[in-house]
Every structure is written in C-alpha cells, then in structure tokens.
PDB file of C-alpha atoms in Angstrom:
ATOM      1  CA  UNK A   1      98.649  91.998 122.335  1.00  0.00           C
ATOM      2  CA  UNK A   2      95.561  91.516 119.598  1.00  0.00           C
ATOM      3  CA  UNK A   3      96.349  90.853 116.237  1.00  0.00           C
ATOM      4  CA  UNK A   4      95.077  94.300 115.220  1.00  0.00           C
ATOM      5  CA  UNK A   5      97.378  96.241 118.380  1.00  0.00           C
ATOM      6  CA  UNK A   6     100.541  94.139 116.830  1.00  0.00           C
ATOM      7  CA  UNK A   7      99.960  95.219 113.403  1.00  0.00           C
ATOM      8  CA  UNK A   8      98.841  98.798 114.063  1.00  0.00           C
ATOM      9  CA  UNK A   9     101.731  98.625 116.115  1.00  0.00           C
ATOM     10  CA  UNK A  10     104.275  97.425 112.980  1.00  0.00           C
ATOM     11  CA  UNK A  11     102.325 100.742 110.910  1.00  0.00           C
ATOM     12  CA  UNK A  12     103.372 103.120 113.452  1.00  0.00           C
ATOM     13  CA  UNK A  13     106.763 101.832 113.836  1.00  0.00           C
ATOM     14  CA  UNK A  14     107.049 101.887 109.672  1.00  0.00           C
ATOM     15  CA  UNK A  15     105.387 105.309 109.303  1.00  0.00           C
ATOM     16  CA  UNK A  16     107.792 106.780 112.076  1.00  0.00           C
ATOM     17  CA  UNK A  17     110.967 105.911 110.792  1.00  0.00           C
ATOM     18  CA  UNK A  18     109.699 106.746 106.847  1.00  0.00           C
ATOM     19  CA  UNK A  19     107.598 110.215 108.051  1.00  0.00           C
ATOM     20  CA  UNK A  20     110.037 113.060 106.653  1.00  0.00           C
ATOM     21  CA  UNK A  21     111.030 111.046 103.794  1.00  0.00           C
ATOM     22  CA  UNK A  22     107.053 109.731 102.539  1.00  0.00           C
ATOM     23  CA  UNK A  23     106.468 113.379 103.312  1.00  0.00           C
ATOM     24  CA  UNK A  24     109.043 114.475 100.824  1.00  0.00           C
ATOM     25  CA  UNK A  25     108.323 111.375  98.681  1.00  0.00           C
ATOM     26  CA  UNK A  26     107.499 112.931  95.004  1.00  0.00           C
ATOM     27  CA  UNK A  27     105.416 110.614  93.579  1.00  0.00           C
ATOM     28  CA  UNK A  28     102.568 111.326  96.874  1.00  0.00           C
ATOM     29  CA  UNK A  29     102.574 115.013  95.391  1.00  0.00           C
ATOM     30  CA  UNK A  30     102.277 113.801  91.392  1.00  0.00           C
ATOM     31  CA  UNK A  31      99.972 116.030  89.664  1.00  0.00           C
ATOM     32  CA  UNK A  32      98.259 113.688  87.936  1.00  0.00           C
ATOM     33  CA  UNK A  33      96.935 111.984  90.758  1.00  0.00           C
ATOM     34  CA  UNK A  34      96.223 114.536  92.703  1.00  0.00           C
ATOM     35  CA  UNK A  35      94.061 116.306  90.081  1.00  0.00           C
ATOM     36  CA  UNK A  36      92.362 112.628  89.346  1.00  0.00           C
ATOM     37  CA  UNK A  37      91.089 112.602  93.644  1.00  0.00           C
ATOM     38  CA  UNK A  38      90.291 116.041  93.533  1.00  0.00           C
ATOM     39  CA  UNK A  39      88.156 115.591  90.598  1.00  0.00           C
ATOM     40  CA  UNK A  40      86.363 112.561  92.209  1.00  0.00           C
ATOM     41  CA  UNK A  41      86.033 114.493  95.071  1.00  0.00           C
ATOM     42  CA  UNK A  42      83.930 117.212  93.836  1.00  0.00           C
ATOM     43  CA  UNK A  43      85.244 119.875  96.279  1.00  0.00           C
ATOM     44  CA  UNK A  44      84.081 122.978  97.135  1.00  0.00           C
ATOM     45  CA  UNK A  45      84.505 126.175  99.598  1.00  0.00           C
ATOM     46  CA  UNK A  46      82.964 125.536 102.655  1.00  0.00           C
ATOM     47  CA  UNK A  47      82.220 121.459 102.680  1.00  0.00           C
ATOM     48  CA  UNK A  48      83.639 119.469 105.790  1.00  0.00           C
ATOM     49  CA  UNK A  49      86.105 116.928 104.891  1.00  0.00           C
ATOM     50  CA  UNK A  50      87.961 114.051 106.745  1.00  0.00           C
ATOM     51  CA  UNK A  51      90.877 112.757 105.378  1.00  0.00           C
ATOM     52  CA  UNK A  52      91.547 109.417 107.185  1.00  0.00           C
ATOM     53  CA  UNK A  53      94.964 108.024 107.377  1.00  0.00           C
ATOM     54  CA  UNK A  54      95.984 111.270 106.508  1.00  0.00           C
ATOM     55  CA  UNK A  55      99.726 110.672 106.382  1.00  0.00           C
ATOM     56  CA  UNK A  56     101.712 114.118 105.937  1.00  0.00           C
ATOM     57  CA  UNK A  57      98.602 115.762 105.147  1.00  0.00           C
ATOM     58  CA  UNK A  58      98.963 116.320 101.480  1.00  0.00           C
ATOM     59  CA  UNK A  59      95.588 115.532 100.823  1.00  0.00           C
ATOM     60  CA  UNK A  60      94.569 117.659 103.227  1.00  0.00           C
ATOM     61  CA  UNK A  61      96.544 120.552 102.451  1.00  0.00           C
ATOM     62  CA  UNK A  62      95.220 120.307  98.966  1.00  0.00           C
ATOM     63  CA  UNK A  63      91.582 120.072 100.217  1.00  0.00           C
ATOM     64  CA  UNK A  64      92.090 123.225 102.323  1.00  0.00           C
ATOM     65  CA  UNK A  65      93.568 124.775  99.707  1.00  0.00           C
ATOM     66  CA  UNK A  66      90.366 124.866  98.298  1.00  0.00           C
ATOM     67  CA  UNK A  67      88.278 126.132 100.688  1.00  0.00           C
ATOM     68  CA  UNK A  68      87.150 123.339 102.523  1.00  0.00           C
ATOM     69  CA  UNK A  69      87.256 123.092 106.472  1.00  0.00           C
ATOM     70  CA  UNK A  70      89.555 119.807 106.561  1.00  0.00           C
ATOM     71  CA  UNK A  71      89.928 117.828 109.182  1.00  0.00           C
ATOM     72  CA  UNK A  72      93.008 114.818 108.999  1.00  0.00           C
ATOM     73  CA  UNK A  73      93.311 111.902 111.074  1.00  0.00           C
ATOM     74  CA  UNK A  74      96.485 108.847 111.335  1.00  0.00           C
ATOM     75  CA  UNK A  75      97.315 106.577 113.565  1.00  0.00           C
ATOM     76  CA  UNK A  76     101.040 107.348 113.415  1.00  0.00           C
ATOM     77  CA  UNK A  77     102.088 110.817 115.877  1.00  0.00           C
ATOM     78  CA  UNK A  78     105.073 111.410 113.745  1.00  0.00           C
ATOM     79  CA  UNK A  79     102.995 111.962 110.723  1.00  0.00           C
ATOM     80  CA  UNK A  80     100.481 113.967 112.286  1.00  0.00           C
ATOM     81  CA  UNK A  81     103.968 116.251 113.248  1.00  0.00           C
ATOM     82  CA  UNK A  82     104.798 116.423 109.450  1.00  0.00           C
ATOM     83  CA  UNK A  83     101.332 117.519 108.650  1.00  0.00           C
ATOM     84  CA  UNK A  84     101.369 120.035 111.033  1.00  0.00           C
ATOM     85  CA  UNK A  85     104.573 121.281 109.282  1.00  0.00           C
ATOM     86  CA  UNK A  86     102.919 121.273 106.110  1.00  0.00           C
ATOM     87  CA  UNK A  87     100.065 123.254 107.042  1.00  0.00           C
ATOM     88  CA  UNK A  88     102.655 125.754 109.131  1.00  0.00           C
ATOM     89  CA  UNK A  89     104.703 125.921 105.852  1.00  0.00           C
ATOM     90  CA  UNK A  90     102.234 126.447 103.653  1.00  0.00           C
ATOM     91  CA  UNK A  91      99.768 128.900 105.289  1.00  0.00           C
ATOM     92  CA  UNK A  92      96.534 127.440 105.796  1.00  0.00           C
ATOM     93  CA  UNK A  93      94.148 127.712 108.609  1.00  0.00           C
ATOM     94  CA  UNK A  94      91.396 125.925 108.200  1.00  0.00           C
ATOM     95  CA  UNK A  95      92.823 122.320 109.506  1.00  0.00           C
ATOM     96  CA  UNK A  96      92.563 119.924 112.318  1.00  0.00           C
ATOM     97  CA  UNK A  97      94.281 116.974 113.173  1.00  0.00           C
ATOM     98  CA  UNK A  98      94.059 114.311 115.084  1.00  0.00           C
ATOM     99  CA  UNK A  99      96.015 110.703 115.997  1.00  0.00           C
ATOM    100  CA  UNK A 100      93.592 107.829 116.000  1.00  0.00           C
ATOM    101  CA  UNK A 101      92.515 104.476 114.300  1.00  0.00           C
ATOM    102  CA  UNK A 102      90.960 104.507 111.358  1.00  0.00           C
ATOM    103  CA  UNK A 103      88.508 101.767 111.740  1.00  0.00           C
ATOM    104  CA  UNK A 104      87.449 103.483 115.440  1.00  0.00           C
ATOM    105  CA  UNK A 105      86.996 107.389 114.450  1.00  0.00           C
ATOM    106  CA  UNK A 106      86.667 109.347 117.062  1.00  0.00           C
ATOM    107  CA  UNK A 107      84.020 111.857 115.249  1.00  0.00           C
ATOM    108  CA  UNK A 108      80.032 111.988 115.532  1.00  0.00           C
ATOM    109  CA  UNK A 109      77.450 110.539 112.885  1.00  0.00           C
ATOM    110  CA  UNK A 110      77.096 112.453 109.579  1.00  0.00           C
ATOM    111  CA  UNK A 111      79.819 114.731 110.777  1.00  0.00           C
ATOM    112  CA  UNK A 112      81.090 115.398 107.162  1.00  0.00           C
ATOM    113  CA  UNK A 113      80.207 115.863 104.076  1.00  0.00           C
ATOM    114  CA  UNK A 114      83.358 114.546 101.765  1.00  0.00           C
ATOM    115  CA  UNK A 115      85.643 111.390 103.606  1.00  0.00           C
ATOM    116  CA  UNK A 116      88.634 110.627 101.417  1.00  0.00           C
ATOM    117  CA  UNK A 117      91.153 108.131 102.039  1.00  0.00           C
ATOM    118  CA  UNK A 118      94.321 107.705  99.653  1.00  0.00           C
ATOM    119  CA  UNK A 119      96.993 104.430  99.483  1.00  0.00           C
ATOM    120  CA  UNK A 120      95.689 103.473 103.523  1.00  0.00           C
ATOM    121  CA  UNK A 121      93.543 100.082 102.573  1.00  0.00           C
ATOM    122  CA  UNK A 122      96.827  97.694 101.978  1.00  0.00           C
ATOM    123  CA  UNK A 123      97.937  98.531 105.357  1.00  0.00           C
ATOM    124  CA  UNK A 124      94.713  97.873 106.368  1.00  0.00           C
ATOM    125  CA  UNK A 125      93.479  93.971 108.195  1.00  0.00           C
ATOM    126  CA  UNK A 126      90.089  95.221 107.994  1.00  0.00           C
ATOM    127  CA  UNK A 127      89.157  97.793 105.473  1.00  0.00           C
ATOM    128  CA  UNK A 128      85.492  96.821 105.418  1.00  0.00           C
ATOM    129  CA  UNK A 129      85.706  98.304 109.186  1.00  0.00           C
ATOM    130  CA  UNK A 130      87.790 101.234 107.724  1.00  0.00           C
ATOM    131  CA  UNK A 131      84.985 101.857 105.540  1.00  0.00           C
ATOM    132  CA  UNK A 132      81.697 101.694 107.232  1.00  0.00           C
ATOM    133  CA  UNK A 133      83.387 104.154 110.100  1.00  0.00           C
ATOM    134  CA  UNK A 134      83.601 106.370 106.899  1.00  0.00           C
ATOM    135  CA  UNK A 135      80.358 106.381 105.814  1.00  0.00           C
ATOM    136  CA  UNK A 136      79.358 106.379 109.497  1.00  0.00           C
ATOM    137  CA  UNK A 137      80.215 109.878 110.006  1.00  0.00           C
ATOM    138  CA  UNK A 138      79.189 111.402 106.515  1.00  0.00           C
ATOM    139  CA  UNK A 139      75.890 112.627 105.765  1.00  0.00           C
ATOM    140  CA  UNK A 140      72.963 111.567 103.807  1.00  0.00           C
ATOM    141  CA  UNK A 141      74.406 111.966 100.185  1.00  0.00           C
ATOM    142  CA  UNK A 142      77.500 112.732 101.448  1.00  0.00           C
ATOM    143  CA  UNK A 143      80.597 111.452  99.648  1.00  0.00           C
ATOM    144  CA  UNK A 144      82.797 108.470  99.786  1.00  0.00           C
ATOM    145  CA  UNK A 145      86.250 108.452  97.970  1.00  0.00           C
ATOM    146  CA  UNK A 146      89.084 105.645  98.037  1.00  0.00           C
ATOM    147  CA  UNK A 147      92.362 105.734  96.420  1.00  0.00           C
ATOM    148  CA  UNK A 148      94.465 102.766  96.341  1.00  0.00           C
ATOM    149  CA  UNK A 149      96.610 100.690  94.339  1.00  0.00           C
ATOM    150  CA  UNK A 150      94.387  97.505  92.693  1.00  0.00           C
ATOM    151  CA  UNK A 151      96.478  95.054  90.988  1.00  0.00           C
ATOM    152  CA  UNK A 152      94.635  92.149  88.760  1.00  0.00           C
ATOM    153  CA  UNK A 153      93.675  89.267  89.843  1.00  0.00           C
ATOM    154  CA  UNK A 154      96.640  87.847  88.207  1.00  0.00           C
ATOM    155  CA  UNK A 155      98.985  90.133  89.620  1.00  0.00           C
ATOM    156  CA  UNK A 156      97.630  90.659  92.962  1.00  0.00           C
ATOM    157  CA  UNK A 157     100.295  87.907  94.917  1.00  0.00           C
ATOM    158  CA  UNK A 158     103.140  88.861  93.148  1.00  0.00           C
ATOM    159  CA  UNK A 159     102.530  92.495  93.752  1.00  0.00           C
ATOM    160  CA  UNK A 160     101.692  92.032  97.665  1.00  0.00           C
ATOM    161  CA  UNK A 161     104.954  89.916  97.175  1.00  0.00           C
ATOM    162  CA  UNK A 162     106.936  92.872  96.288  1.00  0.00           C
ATOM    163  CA  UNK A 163     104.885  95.206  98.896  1.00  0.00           C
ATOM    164  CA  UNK A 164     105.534  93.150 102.027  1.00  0.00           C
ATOM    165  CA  UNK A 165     109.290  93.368 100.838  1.00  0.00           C
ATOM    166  CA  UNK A 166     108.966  96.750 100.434  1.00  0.00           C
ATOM    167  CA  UNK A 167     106.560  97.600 103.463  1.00  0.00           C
ATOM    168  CA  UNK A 168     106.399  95.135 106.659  1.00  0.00           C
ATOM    169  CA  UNK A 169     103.200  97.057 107.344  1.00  0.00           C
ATOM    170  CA  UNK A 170     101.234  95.996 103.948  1.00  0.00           C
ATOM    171  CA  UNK A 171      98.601  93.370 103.956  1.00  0.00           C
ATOM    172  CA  UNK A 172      97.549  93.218 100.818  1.00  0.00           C
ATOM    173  CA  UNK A 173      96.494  95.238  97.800  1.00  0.00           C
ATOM    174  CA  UNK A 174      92.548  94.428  96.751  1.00  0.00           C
ATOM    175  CA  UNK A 175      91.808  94.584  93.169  1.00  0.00           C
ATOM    176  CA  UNK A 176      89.339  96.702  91.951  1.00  0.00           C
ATOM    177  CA  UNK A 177      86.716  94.068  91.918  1.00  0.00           C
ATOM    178  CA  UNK A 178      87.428  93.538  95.548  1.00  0.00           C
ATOM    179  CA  UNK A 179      87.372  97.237  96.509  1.00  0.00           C
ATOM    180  CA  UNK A 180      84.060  97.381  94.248  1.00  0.00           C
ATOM    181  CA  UNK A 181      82.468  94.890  96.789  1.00  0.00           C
ATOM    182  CA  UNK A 182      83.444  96.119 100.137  1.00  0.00           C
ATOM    183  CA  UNK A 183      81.482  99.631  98.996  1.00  0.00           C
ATOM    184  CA  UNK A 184      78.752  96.975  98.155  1.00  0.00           C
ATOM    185  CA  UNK A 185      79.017  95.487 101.647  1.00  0.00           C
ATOM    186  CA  UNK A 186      78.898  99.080 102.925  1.00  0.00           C
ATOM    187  CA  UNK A 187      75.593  99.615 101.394  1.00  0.00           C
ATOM    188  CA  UNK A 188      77.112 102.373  99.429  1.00  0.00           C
ATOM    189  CA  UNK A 189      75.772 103.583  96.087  1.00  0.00           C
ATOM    190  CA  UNK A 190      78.824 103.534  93.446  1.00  0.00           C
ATOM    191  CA  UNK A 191      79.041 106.997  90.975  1.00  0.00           C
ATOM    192  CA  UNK A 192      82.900 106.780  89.763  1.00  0.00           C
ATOM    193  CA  UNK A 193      85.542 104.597  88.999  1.00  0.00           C
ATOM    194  CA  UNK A 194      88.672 106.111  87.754  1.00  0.00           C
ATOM    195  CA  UNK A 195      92.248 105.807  88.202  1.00  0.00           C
ATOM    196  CA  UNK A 196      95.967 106.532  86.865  1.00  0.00           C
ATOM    197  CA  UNK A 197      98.840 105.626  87.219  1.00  0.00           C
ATOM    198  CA  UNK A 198     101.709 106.567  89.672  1.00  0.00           C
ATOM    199  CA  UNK A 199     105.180 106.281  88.572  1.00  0.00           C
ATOM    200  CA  UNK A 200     107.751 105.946  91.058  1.00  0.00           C
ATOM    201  CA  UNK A 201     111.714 105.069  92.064  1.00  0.00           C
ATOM    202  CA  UNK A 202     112.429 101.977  93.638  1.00  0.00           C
ATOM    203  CA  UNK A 203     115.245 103.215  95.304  1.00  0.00           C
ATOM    204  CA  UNK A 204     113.276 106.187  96.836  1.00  0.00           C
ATOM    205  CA  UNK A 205     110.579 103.328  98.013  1.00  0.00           C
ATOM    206  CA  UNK A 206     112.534 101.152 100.408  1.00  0.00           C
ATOM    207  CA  UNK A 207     115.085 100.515 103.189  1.00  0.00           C
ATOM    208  CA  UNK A 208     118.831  99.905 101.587  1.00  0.00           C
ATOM    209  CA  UNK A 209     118.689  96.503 103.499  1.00  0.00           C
ATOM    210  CA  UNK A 210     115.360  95.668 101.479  1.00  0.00           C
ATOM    211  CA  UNK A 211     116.651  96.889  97.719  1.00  0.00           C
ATOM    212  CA  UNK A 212     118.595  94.153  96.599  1.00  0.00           C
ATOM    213  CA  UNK A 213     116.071  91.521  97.391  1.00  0.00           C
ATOM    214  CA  UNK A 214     113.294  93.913  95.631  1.00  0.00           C
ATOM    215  CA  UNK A 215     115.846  94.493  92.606  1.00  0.00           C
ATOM    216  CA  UNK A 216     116.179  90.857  92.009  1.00  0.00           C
ATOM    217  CA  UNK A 217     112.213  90.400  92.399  1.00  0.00           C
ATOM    218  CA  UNK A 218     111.974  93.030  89.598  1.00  0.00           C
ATOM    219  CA  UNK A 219     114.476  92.456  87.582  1.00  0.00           C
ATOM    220  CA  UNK A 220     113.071  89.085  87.082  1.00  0.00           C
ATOM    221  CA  UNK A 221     109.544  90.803  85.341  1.00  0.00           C
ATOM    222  CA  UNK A 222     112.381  93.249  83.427  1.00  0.00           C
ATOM    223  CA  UNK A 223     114.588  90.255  82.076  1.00  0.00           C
ATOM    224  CA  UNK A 224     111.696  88.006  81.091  1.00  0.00           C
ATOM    225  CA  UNK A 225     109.098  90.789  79.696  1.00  0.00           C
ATOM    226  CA  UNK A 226     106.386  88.995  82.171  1.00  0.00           C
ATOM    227  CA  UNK A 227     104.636  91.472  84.364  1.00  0.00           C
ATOM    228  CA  UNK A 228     103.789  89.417  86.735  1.00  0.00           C
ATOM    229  CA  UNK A 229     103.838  91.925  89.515  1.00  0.00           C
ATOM    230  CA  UNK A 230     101.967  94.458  87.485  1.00  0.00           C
ATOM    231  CA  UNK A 231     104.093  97.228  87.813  1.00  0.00           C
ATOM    232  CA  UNK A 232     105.321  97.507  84.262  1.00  0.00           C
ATOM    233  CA  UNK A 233     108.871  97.465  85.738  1.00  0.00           C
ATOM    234  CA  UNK A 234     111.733  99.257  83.971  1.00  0.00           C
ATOM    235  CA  UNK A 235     115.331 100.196  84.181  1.00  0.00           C
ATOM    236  CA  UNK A 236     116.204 103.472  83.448  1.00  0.00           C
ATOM    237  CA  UNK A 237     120.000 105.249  84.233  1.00  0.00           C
ATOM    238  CA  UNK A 238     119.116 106.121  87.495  1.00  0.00           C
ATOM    239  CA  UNK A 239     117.770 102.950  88.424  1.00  0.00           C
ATOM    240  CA  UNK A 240     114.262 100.935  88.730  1.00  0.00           C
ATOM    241  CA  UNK A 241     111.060 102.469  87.985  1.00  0.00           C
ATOM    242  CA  UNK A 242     107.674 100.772  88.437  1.00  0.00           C
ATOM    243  CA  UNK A 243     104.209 102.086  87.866  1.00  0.00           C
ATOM    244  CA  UNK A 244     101.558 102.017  90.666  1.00  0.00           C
ATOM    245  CA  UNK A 245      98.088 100.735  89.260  1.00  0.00           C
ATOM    246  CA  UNK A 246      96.037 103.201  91.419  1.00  0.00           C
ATOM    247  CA  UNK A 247      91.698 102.888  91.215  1.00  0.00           C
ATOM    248  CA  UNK A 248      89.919 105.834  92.591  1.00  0.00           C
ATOM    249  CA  UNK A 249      86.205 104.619  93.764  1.00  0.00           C
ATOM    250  CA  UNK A 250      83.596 107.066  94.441  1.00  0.00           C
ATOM    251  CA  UNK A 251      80.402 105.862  96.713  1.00  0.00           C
ATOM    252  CA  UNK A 252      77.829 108.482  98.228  1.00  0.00           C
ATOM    253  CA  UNK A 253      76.107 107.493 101.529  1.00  0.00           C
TER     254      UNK A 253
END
C-alpha cells in the first residue's frame, strides 16, 4: 500500500467511526463561521459549486440553500450517507454527491464556478495537489475558497501536537503564510483573507481513550498562561474549551 492509500485509508477509518457525531458536532454549524465562508464565497442563485471534502454536507446544504446547484464530494462513504440525510432532512433538491479523492476529482475542466473547501487541508499529505484539482475544474474567474485552521509559526508544532492526539488522520495545520503560498504555487490571484474564530469542547472533540492525554497537554498552556498551542485554552464548569484559529483565503482562477 502507497503512502497516500495508507493514510487516505486512516481518514476513512477516522471519518467513519466520528460521521454521526462530526455531523452533529456544533461548532461545524457556528454561525459565525458559516456567515464568514459564505461571505467569501460570494454566492448566488444559479452558480455551480463543488464542495470538496464535503464531510456531512453542511457546507453544502448551506450553499443550496441559497440557490446554488451544489455538488459535494469526500472520500469517506459514511459521510457522504450523513449528507444525504441532511439534504433528505432538510428539503433541498438541488444536490449531488459523490465519494472520491480530493486531489483526483472526478469532474471536467472549468466545470464550476465557486470550489470551497472547509477544515480538509490538515488531513491533507498533499494540499498543493488538493488545490490545483480545484482550480482545475473552475472557470476562468471562477472562485477559489479555503477554510482551515492556521496556527503561527510559533504555535504550529504544538498545535499539530495536540491534533495528531486528537485526530490520527491530521498531518499538519499550515499557517496562513503557508496556505498564502500554495495559492501562489497554484498560480492563483489572491482577493480575501479573513478568518474567525471557532470555539469548541474538548470533550466533544475526541475519543475518551485520547482525553486525558489531551487534558494534560492543555492544561499545561492553562496552568502556565503560555499558549503555546494557540488555542487560547480554558477551563470552564463543563470542562475544556479551546479556540480554533480558522483563515479563510479567497483566490479566483
């Protein structure tokens, strides 16, 4: 087995097990956040849209909601199931979805007009790949948008510390700088940066085998007033909360 098959094979068997409860997950419908992509999206009735590594489809569902003819793709089947379920519970028609890589997309050139991807690239070896398959199949002028946790520089190991605890799937978070260059590598012509961020549960986040090992990671940051994972860690009465340092990245082709 390849490097990429092992790993796309550790997302899928991640994604399985966590697919009802990342659907459920409240922090992946914050309002906030969702407004922010949106925004940066600039959608409108009618426009052709790919989410890629759609996950539950709540992108998707928001993108349809709109008017847009949305089309969602992820490598994992049993997400693709609770996206369907979304769409079936929520009464829209105007989506497709498929199961597939997202550095291999199984669509035409300039097949869309918007391609959005949101908190896929730190599961991803190769998001240059993940990219440029993107901005393969959008149109002239047609829009790029990434949303993804970037920690700092400073942060960035500590954080991808905490994430590979957290996620065997991660690979690691890019900082904005880095994401900023891959869209340069692309050949992509920048028009927004913007961002927010996403506050979250710790205990709604992980396995129970992984939480005491992430606790003690976190409580370290909480106990010294360091935030050296860039999370801005804090314990409230119903346990740990950390915030997610999300950058969304707009590029047209």
């Amino acid at each position: 087995m390849s490097v990429e098959a092992g790993h796309n094979a550790k997302i899928i068997d991640q994604f399985t097990r966590w697919a009802k409860p990342f659907s459920d997950l409240p922090a992946h419908s914050d309002a906030e956040g969702m407004e922010c992509l949106l925004q940066a999206a600039q959608l409108n009735a009618g426009l052709k849209v790919i989410d890629v590594a759609c996950g539950p489809g709540i992108v998707a569902c928001a993108a349809a909601r709109l008017g847009c003819e949305v089309t969602g793709i992820d490598i994992t089947p049993s997400m693709i199931d609770q996206a369907r379920a979304r769409q079936q519970a929520v009464g829209l028609s105007q989506l497709d979805w498929h199961i597939g890589d997202a550095t291999q997309l199984p669509f035409t050139d300039e097949s869309f007009d918007v391609a959005i991807t949101r908190y896929s690239f730190h599961h991803m070896p190769h998001p240059l790949a993940a990219l440029r398959e993107m901005k393969r199949i959008v149109r002239p002028g047609g829009r790029l948008i990434v949303a993804d946790a970037t920690p700092t520089a400073q942060t960035q190991a500590a954080y991808d510390q905490m994430e590979t605890l957290r996620d065997p799937s991660h690979t690691s978070a890019l900082t904005l700088e880095q994401l900023l260059a891959l869209g340069e590598a692309a050949e992509l012509r920048l028009e927004l940066v913007d961002g927010y961020r996403l506050d979250a549960r710790l205990e709604t986040l992980t396995d129970p085998k992984d939480q005491i090992a992430l606790e003690c990671l976190l409580d370290e940051d909480i106990t010294s007033g360091e935030d050296r994972t860039g999370v801005a860690s804090r314990r409230d009465v119903d346990g740990i909360w950390i915030k997610f340092p999300i950058s969304v990245v707009r590029w047209t082709r």
